[in-house]
Backbone as a ProteinNet text record, in pm:
[ID]
protein_1_A
[PRIMARY]
XXXXXXXXXXXXXXXXXXXXXXXXXXXXXXXXXXXXXXXXXXXXXXXXXXXXXXXXXXXXXXXXXXXXXXXXXXXXXXXXXXXXXXXXXXXXXXXXXXXXXXXXXXXXXXXXXXXXXXXXXXXXXXXXXXXXXXXXXXXXXXXXXXXXXXXXXXXXXXXXXXXXXXXXXXXXXXXXXXXXXXXXXXXX
[TERTIARY]
-1642.2	-1548.9	-1451.8	-1506.9	-1420.4	-1330.1	-1385.7	-1308.5	-1189.7	-1208.7	-1100.7	-994.4	-1037.6	-942.8	-858	-923.5	-849.8	-752.1	-795.7	-707.4	-587.1	-610.5	-500.5	-403.9	-457.9	-374.1	-289.7	-350.2	-276.9	-167.3	-198.6	-100.4	14.7	-16.4	86.8	178.7	119.5	200	290.3	235.3	313.9	431.1	408.4	516.6	621.1	576.3	670.3	760.8	704.3	784.4	878.5	831	913.5	1034	1018	1128.2	1210.9	1169.3	1242.8	1376.5	1475.5	1608.3	1598.6	1668.6	1662.3	1717.5	1658.5	1703.2	1837	1924.6	2064.1	2085.2	2092.6	2123.6	2240.7	2342.3	2464.4	2438.6	2336.5	2309.4	2170.9	2130.2	1997.9	1978.8	2084	2073.2	2027.9	2069.9	2031.8	1896.8	1845.3	1721.5	1755.3	1656.5	1681.5	1716.8	1799.1	1834.5	1735.5	1661	1558.4	1595.7	1587.5	1613.1	1490.4	1467.4	1361.4	1421.1	1355.8	1402.7	1284.3	1301.9	1201.6	1267.1	1245	1312.9	1268.4	1143.2	1096.3	1167	1177.1	1246.6	1394.3	1453.7	1596.3	1622.4	1538.8	1557.6	1535.2	1430.1	1400	1510.9	1576.2	1680.6	1818	1831.8	1963	1994.3	2123	2165.2	2105.7	2107.6	2053.1	1903	1833.2	1688.6	1655.5	1733.3	1712.4	1744.1	1848.1	1884.5	1771	1716.4	1606.9	1485.2	1450.1	1333.8	1351.3	1472.1	1499.9	1486.5	1539.7	1530.3	1385.9	1311.8	1171.5	1092.3	1115.4	1045.8	1078.7	1204.4	1247.9	1179.5	1173.5	1111.9	961.6	897.6	753.9	724.8	808.9	792.2	801.8	892.4	906.9	780.4	724.6	601.8	486.8	478.4	371	387.2	509.9	536.2	493.4	527.1	485.7	333.5	269.4	123.1	62	119.3	69.2	83.9	196	217.5	113.4	85.3	-13.6	-151.1	-187.7	-318	-328.1	-222.8	-224.7	-233.7	-159.5	-161.8	-301.1	-361.5	-495.1	-598.6	-583.9	-674.4	-660.3	-536.8	-513.7	-580.9	-568.2	-632.1	-783.8	-836.5	-980.7	-1029.6	-952.9	-989.6	-989.6	-888.1	-882.8	-1003.5	-1038.6	-1153	-1281.8	-1295.5	-1413.7	-1423.3	-1307.6	-1305.6	-1341.3	-1295	-1316.4	-1454.4	-1524.6	-1651.2	-1754.1	-1740.5	-1836.6	-1824.3	-1705	-1683.3	-1676.4	-1702.9	-1696.1	-1835.6	-1843.6	-1968.9	-1975.5	-2094.9	-2114.8	-2038.4	-2034	-1965.7	-1814.6	-1755.7	-1611.3	-1580.9	-1667.6	-1649.6	-1650.3	-1745.8	-1752.1	-1624.6	-1575.1	-1453.7	-1334.5	-1322.3	-1211.2	-1221.5	-1342.3	-1362.2	-1319.4	-1357.8	-1319.9	-1168.4	-1104.1	-958.7	-890.6	-945.6	-890.8	-906.5	-1021.1	-1042.3	-944.3	-924.8	-832.3	-689.2	-653.1	-519.9	-501.2	-603	-597.3	-581.7	-659.8	-652	-512.9	-455.3	-321.9	-215.3	-226.1	-125.7	-138.8	-260.1	-279.9	-229.6	-250.9	-199.9	-47.4	13.8	160	213.3	144.1	186.5	167.2	60.3	36.2	145.7	187.4	294.9	426.2	451.8	573.5	569.4	453.8	438.9	460.4	401.7	419.9	566.3	631.3	772	858.9	827.5	901	876.9	751.4	719.5	794.6	798.5	869.4	1019.2	1075.3	1216.4	1241.8	1148.1	1158.9	1150.4	1063	1051.7	1180.8	1241.2	1369	1477.6	1484.4	1584.4	1557.1	1430.3	1393.1	1431.6	1412.5	1452	1602.9	1678.1	1824.3	1865.4	1803.2	1833.4	1788.8	1669.8	1615.6	1704.1	1758.3	1846.1	1967.7	2026.9	2144	2103.5	1986.4	1937.3	1920	1866.7	1849.2	1983.9	2080.4	2213.6	2274.6	2262.7	2318.7	2244.6	2114.3	2036.8	2078.9	2105.9	2156.2	2290.6	2377	2507.9	2493.3	2401.6	2377.8	2328.4	2234.5	2178.6	2286.4	2371	2479.5	2578.6	2615.3	2711.3	2657.5	2528.8	2468	2414	2435.7	2389.8	2240.6	2163.4	2019.4	1949.2	1853.6	1769.5	1646.2	1598.4	1477.1	1500	1463.9	1469.4	1331.4	1271.2	1133.3	1120.9	1024.9	992	931.2	962.9	915.4	763.4	701.2	555.5	481.9	555.9	494.7	496.3	556.1	573	492	417	338.3	429.4	526.1	621.8	758.8	860.2	997.6	1086.6	1176.7	1270.7	1360	1392.2	1484	1619.7	1653.9	1782.7	1790.9	1677.6	1680.6	1647.5	1623.7	1592	1722.6	1748.1	1874	1857.6	1750.3	1725.2	1837.4	1881.4	1989.5	2117.9	2150.9	2270.3	2254.4	2132.5	2105.4	2124.8	2081.3	2100	2249.2	2326.9	2472.2	2537.4	2498	2555.7	2512.1	2387.1	2340.2	2420.5	2441.7	2515.8	2659.2	2719.5	2855.6	2858.8	2757.8	2757.1	2700.1	2606.2	2535.2	2496.8	2572.3	2543.1	2438.6	2421.2	2317.2	2275.1	2162.7	2110.6	2052	2063.8	2015.1	1871.5	1783.5	1644.7	1628.9	1616	1601.5	1461.3	1384	1248.7	1255.4	1162.1	1156.6	1061.1	1110.2	1026.9	912.1	793.8	677.1	688.9	646.5	649.3	530.1	554.6	447.2	400.8
-5040.2	-5122.1	-5034.3	-4932.9	-4841.3	-4765.5	-4730.8	-4659.1	-4742.6	-4871.4	-4961.2	-4974.4	-4981.4	-4993.4	-4867.3	-4748.2	-4621.4	-4611	-4648.9	-4643.8	-4734.9	-4853.6	-4947	-4891.8	-4828.9	-4772.3	-4657.2	-4571.5	-4458.8	-4510.8	-4612.5	-4670.4	-4734	-4802.1	-4864.2	-4758.1	-4648.8	-4539.4	-4477.8	-4455.1	-4394.4	-4484	-4613.7	-4706.7	-4711.2	-4703.3	-4705.4	-4582.5	-4466.5	-4343.7	-4348	-4406	-4409.9	-4501.6	-4609	-4703.8	-4678.4	-4586.2	-4558.2	-4494.6	-4519	-4459	-4310.4	-4229.4	-4085	-4046.2	-3943.7	-3891.7	-3825	-3832.8	-3791	-3658.9	-3665.7	-3549.5	-3586.9	-3504.1	-3533.8	-3540.1	-3472.2	-3466.9	-3522.9	-3627.4	-3685.6	-3743.8	-3791.4	-3848.8	-3743	-3619.6	-3511.5	-3452.2	-3484	-3425.1	-3307.7	-3257.5	-3146.3	-3017.9	-2935.4	-2806	-2704.4	-2643.1	-2546.5	-2410.7	-2308.4	-2171.1	-2086	-1987.2	-1890.6	-1751.1	-1658.8	-1520.3	-1427.4	-1304.3	-1199.3	-1089.4	-1092.3	-999.5	-855.1	-834.5	-698	-638.9	-718.8	-672.3	-651.1	-740.5	-727.3	-598.3	-568.8	-445.5	-323.3	-326.6	-212.3	-186.6	-292	-276.3	-251.5	-274.4	-256	-107.9	-78	61.1	115.7	35.1	79.2	103	14.8	31.6	157.6	184.9	306.8	430.2	421.1	531.2	559	452.7	466.3	530.2	483.1	535.4	684.3	721.8	862.4	951	905.6	983.3	996.3	886.9	892.2	989	982.6	1072.7	1218.4	1246.1	1381.5	1430.7	1344.3	1383	1403.4	1320.5	1335.4	1464.4	1496.2	1620.9	1741.1	1736.1	1844.3	1858.8	1747.1	1752.3	1807.7	1766.7	1819.6	1969.5	2013.2	2155.8	2231.2	2174	2234.7	2240	2134.3	2129	2238.3	2258.6	2364.8	2501.4	2523.5	2650	2669.5	2563.7	2571.2	2604.2	2539.5	2564.7	2709.9	2759.7	2898.8	2996.6	2967.1	3052.5	3054.9	2939.4	2931.8	2999.8	2985.5	3053.9	3205.2	3251.9	3394.8	3444.9	3368.3	3406.5	3405.2	3310.8	3303.9	3426.2	3465.6	3585.3	3710.2	3723.1	3836.9	3836.6	3718.4	3704.8	3744.8	3708	3746.1	3898	3961.8	4107.8	4175.4	4117.6	4178.7	4147.9	4053.1	4011.8	4124.3	4218.8	4330.1	4420.1	4427.3	4517.1	4440.4	4309.5	4227.9	4190.5	4167.4	4114.7	3966.5	3912.4	3771	3679.6	3716	3636.4	3630.2	3742.7	3747.2	3673.4	3688.8	3618.7	3467.2	3418.8	3276.5	3229	3309.8	3276	3265.7	3361.9	3361.2	3244	3212.2	3097.5	2969.4	2956.6	2838.7	2832.5	2947.1	2951.3	2907.1	2951.2	2914.7	2764.2	2709.8	2565.1	2486.7	2531.7	2464.6	2470.4	2586.3	2602.9	2508	2497.6	2406.9	2262.8	2224.5	2088.3	2058.2	2148.7	2128.3	2115.2	2198.2	2193	2065.7	2023.5	1898.3	1778.8	1782.3	1675	1672.7	1790.4	1798.7	1741.5	1772.4	1719.1	1567	1518.6	1373.7	1305	1367.7	1310.9	1306.7	1411.8	1412.6	1298.5	1278.5	1171.5	1035.2	1014.9	888.3	868.9	976.2	971	928.4	980.8	945.1	798.2	754.1	614.3	520	555.7	472.7	468.1	581.5	584.4	497.2	498.5	413.9	265.7	233.5	94.1	47.5	133.3	97.5	73.3	161.6	146	18.4	-8.3	-129.8	-255	-251.8	-367.2	-389.3	-279.9	-290.7	-358.9	-318.5	-379.2	-525.2	-550.6	-686.4	-780.5	-734	-818.3	-862.5	-768.7	-802.4	-892.2	-866.2	-951.2	-1095.4	-1111.5	-1246.6	-1314.8	-1239.9	-1296.6	-1339.7	-1255.5	-1287.4	-1402.2	-1408.5	-1519	-1651.2	-1648.1	-1768.7	-1810.6	-1712.6	-1742.7	-1802	-1749.1	-1802.5	-1946.9	-1969.2	-2103.8	-2202	-2158.4	-2244.9	-2274	-2170.1	-2187.3	-2280.6	-2273.9	-2358.4	-2489.6	-2510.7	-2632.3	-2656.1	-2550.8	-2557.1	-2635.7	-2714.4	-2787.7	-2705.1	-2627.9	-2548	-2409.7	-2307.1	-2169.1	-2109.3	-2060.3	-2009.9	-1870.1	-1796.2	-1665.7	-1687.3	-1601.2	-1612.6	-1608.4	-1528.6	-1515.1	-1637.2	-1730.8	-1852.2	-1965.8	-1939.3	-2041.6	-2002.4	-2099.1	-2071.8	-2050.8	-2139.2	-2128	-2171.8	-2100.3	-2139.3	-2098.3	-2185.5	-2157	-2040.2	-1951	-1841.7	-1892.2	-2014.9	-2070.8	-2087.2	-2099.7	-2118.3	-1989.2	-1880.9	-1751.9	-1679.7	-1655	-1594.6	-1446.2	-1384.6	-1244.1	-1153.1	-1174.9	-1092.9	-1104.4	-1225.7	-1247.8	-1180.8	-1186.2	-1122	-970.5	-911	-766.3	-732.9	-811.2	-786.1	-795.6	-895	-911.6	-798.8	-757	-644.1	-518.9	-494.9	-376	-376.2	-493.7	-502.2	-471.4	-515.2	-498.7	-366.1	-310.3	-190.8	-106.4	0.5	83	190.5	223.2	320	294.9	354.7	343.2	479.2	517.4	647.6	632.7	713.8	715.9	833.3	801.3	902.4	894.9	1002	1000.1	970	890.3	848	940.6	998.2	1088.4	1010.8	1069.8	1006.4	1004.8	892.5	881.1	954.5	1031.4	1110.8	1049.6
-713.2	-786.4	-865.3	-938.1	-1014.1	-918.2	-802.6	-702.5	-656.3	-635.8	-593.2	-701	-826.1	-937.6	-947.5	-937.1	-941.5	-825.5	-706.5	-589.5	-609.6	-662.1	-687.1	-790.9	-896.6	-1002.1	-947.7	-866.4	-807.5	-715.3	-634.7	-543.7	-621.9	-730.4	-812.6	-874.1	-923.7	-981.1	-875	-758.2	-650.4	-612.8	-604.6	-570	-680.4	-804.6	-916.6	-911.6	-883.6	-875	-755.3	-645.2	-524.7	-541.6	-617.8	-633.3	-757.9	-841.9	-965.7	-932.8	-1018.1	-1000.1	-1025.6	-947.4	-968.1	-1105.1	-1160.5	-1289.5	-1267.7	-1361.8	-1351.1	-1279.2	-1149.6	-1067.9	-979	-978.6	-904.1	-754.1	-707.9	-564.7	-533.8	-605.4	-589	-449.4	-386.5	-253.2	-152.8	-173.8	-84.6	-123.3	-238.8	-288.1	-378	-445	-537	-460.8	-523.5	-465.3	-521.7	-431.1	-469.9	-412.4	-496.1	-452.4	-482.5	-397.9	-424.1	-421.5	-490.6	-494.5	-511	-468.5	-486	-568.4	-698.2	-788.5	-763.7	-729.9	-704.1	-582.1	-476.2	-355.5	-383.7	-461.4	-493.8	-569.6	-666.6	-744	-655.6	-573.6	-486.7	-385.3	-337.3	-236.5	-296.1	-424.5	-487.4	-504.6	-517.1	-539.5	-669.1	-773.8	-902.8	-892.7	-822.4	-804.6	-726.4	-622.6	-543.8	-627	-707.8	-797.2	-895.9	-952.1	-1047.3	-980.2	-862.5	-790.9	-759.1	-717.6	-683.9	-807.6	-920.3	-1044.3	-1091.3	-1082.9	-1123.9	-1036.9	-907.5	-815.7	-847.2	-872.9	-906.1	-1034.2	-1133.6	-1261	-1245.5	-1164.2	-1141.2	-1064	-967.1	-891.5	-985.7	-1080.3	-1178.2	-1262.4	-1307.4	-1388	-1304.5	-1179.8	-1092	-1071.6	-1057.2	-1042.4	-1168.9	-1284.4	-1411.7	-1421.6	-1374.3	-1379.5	-1292.3	-1175	-1086.2	-1151.6	-1219.2	-1289.4	-1398.9	-1473	-1581.1	-1523.8	-1415	-1353.1	-1306.7	-1242.1	-1196	-1312.6	-1417.2	-1535.8	-1598.8	-1610.4	-1669.1	-1579.3	-1448.2	-1356.4	-1368.5	-1385.5	-1405	-1532.2	-1638.8	-1764.8	-1752	-1676.5	-1655.2	-1576.8	-1475.6	-1397.4	-1485.2	-1570.9	-1663.3	-1755.5	-1801	-1890.5	-1819.7	-1693	-1615.1	-1600.9	-1578.2	-1565.2	-1697.6	-1808.9	-1940.1	-1998.2	-1943.1	-2002.3	-2005.2	-1914.5	-1910.9	-2032.6	-2089.1	-2204	-2336.7	-2334.1	-2455.5	-2501.6	-2627.9	-2681.2	-2644.6	-2646.2	-2611.7	-2707.8	-2832.2	-2934.6	-2908.3	-2878.6	-2850.7	-2720.8	-2621.9	-2494.8	-2517.2	-2595	-2625.5	-2695.5	-2786.9	-2860.9	-2765.9	-2674.8	-2578.6	-2480.5	-2438.5	-2349.6	-2421.2	-2547.2	-2625.7	-2645.2	-2668.6	-2682.7	-2552.9	-2441.2	-2310.6	-2285	-2319.9	-2305.3	-2391.9	-2513.6	-2605.3	-2550.4	-2496.3	-2438.2	-2319.1	-2236.9	-2121.9	-2168.8	-2267.7	-2321.3	-2375.7	-2452.9	-2510.3	-2402.2	-2299.6	-2192.4	-2110.1	-2085.2	-2010.6	-2091.9	-2223.4	-2308.3	-2307.1	-2309.1	-2305.2	-2172.7	-2062.8	-1932.9	-1927.8	-1986.9	-1991.4	-2073	-2182.2	-2263.6	-2185.3	-2107.5	-2025.2	-1924.4	-1863.6	-1765	-1829.7	-1946.3	-2018.1	-2058.1	-2094.6	-2132.7	-2014.1	-1898.7	-1776.4	-1742.7	-1752.7	-1724.2	-1818.7	-1946.2	-2044.6	-2013.1	-1972.6	-1932.9	-1811.2	-1716.4	-1597.7	-1633.3	-1727.6	-1771.4	-1838.5	-1918.7	-1982.5	-1878.5	-1779.5	-1673.4	-1594.2	-1567.2	-1495.4	-1571.7	-1704	-1786.6	-1781	-1777.6	-1769.4	-1638.5	-1529.6	-1399.3	-1398.9	-1452.7	-1454.7	-1535.2	-1645	-1726.9	-1645.8	-1575.8	-1494.5	-1377.6	-1320.1	-1210.7	-1258.5	-1379.2	-1433.7	-1456.4	-1507.1	-1527.6	-1394	-1295.2	-1163.7	-1097.8	-1116.8	-1062.2	-1126.4	-1254.7	-1322.9	-1265.4	-1239.2	-1181.2	-1040.3	-962.7	-827.7	-838.1	-927.6	-944.6	-987.1	-1077.1	-1125.1	-1012.1	-936.1	-827.1	-718.4	-694.6	-590.5	-646	-775.8	-843.2	-819.3	-841.3	-817.6	-927.1	-883.7	-977.7	-1014.6	-917.4	-935.7	-876.2	-951.7	-902.9	-926.9	-819.2	-828.5	-770.9	-824.6	-767	-629.3	-537.8	-399.3	-393.3	-477.6	-473	-530.2	-590.3	-643.4	-541.1	-425.4	-323.1	-199.8	-145.8	-25.3	94.7	110.8	220.8	171.2	212	180.9	297.7	332.3	439.3	397	489.1	455.6	405.5	438.2	396.1	244.2	177.3	30.9	-44.1	29.8	-32.9	-66.1	-193.9	-238.8	-273.9	-229.3	-261.9	-211.6	-89.8	-33.2	-114.1	-153.3	-235.8	-372.1	-425.3	-554	-544	-434.8	-413.8	-411	-338.2	-330	-467.5	-544.2	-678.1	-771.6	-760	-840.3	-808.3	-678.8	-637	-689.9	-699.3	-752.6	-901.9	-974.5	-1120.3	-1166.4	-1089.7	-1135.8	-1015	-992.4	-875.7	-903.9	-1030.1	-1065.7	-1209.3	-1243.2	-1378	-1414.3	-1538.5	-1584.3	-1633.5	-1577.1	-1622.4	-1718.4	-1844.9	-1948.9	-2005.6	-1991.6	-2048.3	-2199.1	-2242.5	-2382.4	-2457.3	-2566.2	-2645.8	-2708.4	-2704.8	-2762.9	-2914.4	-2973.8	-3118.9	-3176.4	-3280.3	-3339.9	-3468
[MASK]
++++++++++++++++++++++++++++++++++++++++++++++++++++++++++++++++++++++++++++++++++++++++++++++++++++++++++++++++++++++++++++++++++++++++++++++++++++++++++++++++++++++++++++++++++++++++++++

């Protein structure tokens, strides 16, 4: 009995929605205009996004190169220490080993700070691109009189006809051909 009442109530609601006048939409007869976009793909394919990626890669390669130099330098110091251990007292040897460990720790921390600085600079550049992407996406939505604009990853299926990612890339490229990735100094 309760099941029949619920079914009747659901059917009544559905009929009410189906016969209700459309909410003030200029193109209600055609249905709502829905657009989808993939902002990550748009940024990655844009000139500014490619510029950002290239700069980040270059900066990371530099840090890795610095890290290799530090490792080689520390290995050299360790080898010297091994050679000198025969003529050192145990106490002095322990002191030098501890100094070497401390030096390694400080250098690794400095490299970690450089890496974090690069990441923060990349995030700032990404935010700059994203801001312009959002502005351009709003302009696309307005031009197409969209009722709904959704991220591509929030939709199970969408026709390529409603995907505006390609248009977003073109608009991004017109407004921003490159972006500067400046490592952000760590706050002390």
